[in-house]
Coordinates of N, CA and C in Angstrom, one line a residue:
X1 N 0.9 -1.1 -0.2 CA -0.2 0.3 -0.2 C 0.8 1.4 0.0
X2 N 0.7 2.3 -0.9 CA 1.2 3.5 -0.4 C 1.9 3.9 -1.6
X3 N 1.8 3.8 -2.9 CA 2.6 4.4 -3.8 C 1.9 5.4 -4.3
X4 N 0.7 5.7 -4.4 CA -0.4 6.7 -4.7 C 0.1 7.7 -3.8
X5 N -0.6 7.0 -2.5 CA 0.0 8.3 -1.0 C 0.9 9.0 -1.2
X6 N 2.1 8.3 -1.5 CA 3.3 8.7 -1.1 C 3.9 10.0 -2.2
X7 N 3.5 9.5 -3.6 CA 3.5 10.4 -4.8 C 2.2 11.2 -4.4
X8 N 0.8 11.3 -3.9 CA -0.1 12.8 -3.4 C 0.8 13.7 -2.2
X9 N 1.1 13.0 -1.5 CA 2.1 13.2 -0.1 C 2.8 14.5 -0.4
X10 N 4.1 13.9 -1.8 CA 5.2 15.0 -2.4 C 4.6 16.0 -3.0
X11 N 3.6 15.4 -3.6 CA 2.9 16.7 -4.4 C 2.6 17.7 -3.6
X12 N 1.9 17.5 -3.2 CA 1.0 18.4 -2.0 C 2.1 19.1 -1.0
X13 N 2.9 19.1 -0.6 CA 3.9 19.4 -0.2 C 5.0 20.6 -1.3
X14 N 5.1 19.9 -2.1 CA 6.6 20.6 -3.7 C 5.4 21.9 -4.0
X15 N 4.0 21.6 -3.9 CA 2.9 22.6 -5.0 C 2.6 23.6 -3.8
X16 N 2.8 23.1 -2.4 CA 1.8 24.1 -1.4 C 0.5 23.8 -1.5
X17 N -0.5 22.7 -1.9 CA -1.4 22.6 -2.1 C -2.2 21.7 -1.1
X18 N -3.7 22.7 -0.5 CA -3.4 21.7 0.9 C -4.3 20.9 0.7
X19 N -4.9 19.3 1.5 CA -5.8 18.6 1.2 C -7.2 19.1 1.1
X20 N -7.6 20.2 1.8 CA -8.3 20.4 1.9 C -8.9 21.1 0.2
X21 N -8.0 21.8 -0.4 CA -7.8 22.1 -1.7 C -8.2 21.7 -2.2
X22 N -7.3 20.5 -2.4 CA -8.0 19.2 -2.9 C -9.0 18.3 -3.3
X23 N -9.2 18.2 -2.2 CA -10.5 17.5 -1.4 C -11.9 18.5 -2.4
X24 N -11.4 19.7 -1.9 CA -12.9 20.7 -2.4 C -12.8 20.3 -3.9
X25 N -12.0 20.6 -4.5 CA -11.8 20.3 -5.8 C -11.7 19.5 -6.7
X26 N -12.1 18.4 -5.9 CA -13.0 16.9 -5.9 C -14.2 16.5 -5.2
X27 N -14.2 17.2 -4.8 CA -15.7 17.2 -4.5 C -16.2 16.3 -3.7
X28 N -15.4 15.9 -2.6 CA -15.0 15.1 -1.9 C -14.9 15.2 0.1
X29 N -14.7 15.0 1.0 CA -14.9 15.2 2.1 C -13.1 15.0 2.0
X30 N -12.2 16.2 3.0 CA -11.0 16.0 3.3 C -10.8 15.1 4.1
X31 N -11.1 14.5 4.6 CA -10.4 13.0 5.9 C -10.6 11.8 4.4
X32 N -10.6 12.1 2.9 CA -10.4 10.7 2.8 C -9.6 11.5 1.7
X33 N -8.8 12.4 1.3 CA -7.9 12.9 1.1 C -6.5 13.1 1.9
X34 N -6.9 13.0 3.6 CA -6.1 12.3 4.3 C -5.8 10.8 4.3
X35 N -6.9 10.0 4.0 CA -6.5 8.8 4.6 C -5.6 8.0 3.2
X36 N -5.6 9.0 1.8 CA -4.9 8.4 1.1 C -3.2 9.0 1.2
X37 N -3.4 10.3 1.4 CA -1.6 11.1 2.1 C -1.0 10.0 3.5
X38 N -2.0 9.8 4.1 CA -1.4 8.7 5.3 C -1.1 7.0 4.7
X39 N -1.3 6.8 4.0 CA -1.6 5.7 3.6 C -2.3 4.4 4.5
X40 N -3.1 5.2 4.6 CA -4.8 4.9 5.2 C -5.4 3.4 4.3
X41 N -5.6 4.2 2.9 CA -6.4 3.6 2.3 C -5.8 3.9 1.0
X42 N -5.6 3.2 -0.1 CA -5.1 3.7 -1.6 C -6.0 3.6 -2.3
X43 N -6.4 5.1 -3.3 CA -6.6 5.1 -4.4 C -7.3 4.5 -5.3
X44 N -8.6 4.0 -5.5 CA -7.9 2.6 -7.1 C -7.6 3.7 -8.1
X45 N -8.1 2.9 -9.3 CA -7.3 3.9 -10.8 C -8.5 4.5 -11.0
X46 N -9.5 4.6 -11.2 CA -10.3 5.5 -11.3 C -10.0 7.1 -10.8
X47 N -10.1 6.7 -8.8 CA -9.5 7.9 -8.5 C -8.5 8.5 -8.7
X48 N -7.0 8.1 -9.2 CA -5.6 8.1 -9.3 C -6.1 8.8 -10.7
X49 N -7.0 8.8 -11.8 CA -7.4 10.2 -12.8 C -8.0 10.8 -12.5
X50 N -8.5 10.7 -11.4 CA -9.6 12.1 -10.8 C -8.5 13.3 -9.6
X51 N -7.6 12.7 -9.1 CA -6.9 13.0 -8.4 C -6.0 14.1 -9.5
X52 N -5.2 13.1 -10.4 CA -4.7 13.4 -11.4 C -5.3 15.0 -12.1
X53 N -6.5 15.1 -12.5 CA -7.9 16.3 -13.4 C -8.1 17.4 -11.9
X54 N -7.9 16.3 -10.8 CA -8.4 17.8 -9.5 C -6.9 18.1 -9.7
X55 N -5.7 18.0 -9.5 CA -4.5 18.8 -9.5 C -3.9 19.7 -10.8
X56 N -4.6 19.0 -11.6 CA -4.0 19.8 -13.0 C -5.1 21.1 -12.7
X57 N -5.7 21.1 -12.7 CA -6.9 22.3 -12.5 C -6.3 23.1 -11.2
X58 N -5.8 23.0 -10.4 CA -5.0 23.8 -9.6 C -3.8 24.3 -10.0
X59 N -3.1 22.8 -10.6 CA -1.8 23.1 -10.9 C -1.1 22.2 -11.8
X60 N -1.2 22.2 -13.5 CA -1.1 21.3 -13.8 C 0.4 20.6 -13.2
X61 N 1.6 21.6 -13.5 CA 2.9 20.9 -12.8 C 2.7 19.8 -12.1
X62 N 2.2 19.7 -10.9 CA 1.8 19.4 -9.5 C 1.4 18.1 -10.0
X63 N 0.0 17.6 -11.2 CA -0.5 16.7 -12.4 C 0.5 16.0 -12.9
X64 N 1.2 16.8 -13.6 CA 2.1 15.7 -14.1 C 3.0 15.2 -13.0
X65 N 3.5 15.7 -11.9 CA 4.4 15.3 -11.2 C 3.8 13.9 -10.5
X66 N 2.4 14.3 -9.8 CA 1.9 13.4 -9.6 C 2.1 12.0 -9.8
X67 N 1.6 12.3 -11.6 CA 1.4 10.5 -12.6 C 2.9 10.4 -12.0
X68 N 4.0 11.2 -12.4 CA 5.1 10.8 -13.2 C 5.7 10.0 -11.7
X69 N 5.7 10.1 -10.2 CA 5.7 9.7 -9.3 C 4.8 8.6 -9.4
X70 N 3.5 8.7 -9.3 CA 2.6 7.5 -9.5 C 3.8 6.4 -10.0
X71 N 4.2 6.4 -11.4 CA 4.4 5.5 -12.2 C 6.1 5.0 -11.5
X72 N 6.8 6.1 -11.6 CA 8.0 5.3 -11.4 C 8.1 4.4 -10.2
X73 N 8.9 3.8 -10.6 CA 9.1 2.5 -8.9 C 10.3 3.2 -8.2
X74 N 9.9 3.0 -7.0 CA 10.9 3.3 -6.2 C 12.1 2.5 -6.2
X75 N 13.5 3.0 -6.0 CA 14.8 2.5 -5.9 C 14.9 1.0 -5.3
X76 N 14.1 1.2 -4.2 CA 14.3 -0.5 -3.7 C 13.5 -1.7 -4.2
X77 N 12.2 -0.9 -5.1 CA 11.4 -1.8 -5.5 C 11.9 -2.4 -7.4
X78 N 12.8 -1.5 -7.9 CA 13.9 -2.3 -9.2 C 14.7 -3.2 -8.7

């Protein structure tokens, strides 16, 4: 568990996007975003795309980084 959460946490911190800002953009509760960021729950495949789209509406570079980080395997996985 956690690849999406780790990528999302890093992107939110790097681009100074709050969990609440992303939640409002996605039309969901902030608790859902918190669960992803804290790796309590992994978002599903369709939700990954919704997160990407939400980030893109806030900051296109953040969306690009999220997908790049999500798709890049950590060094220990290689």
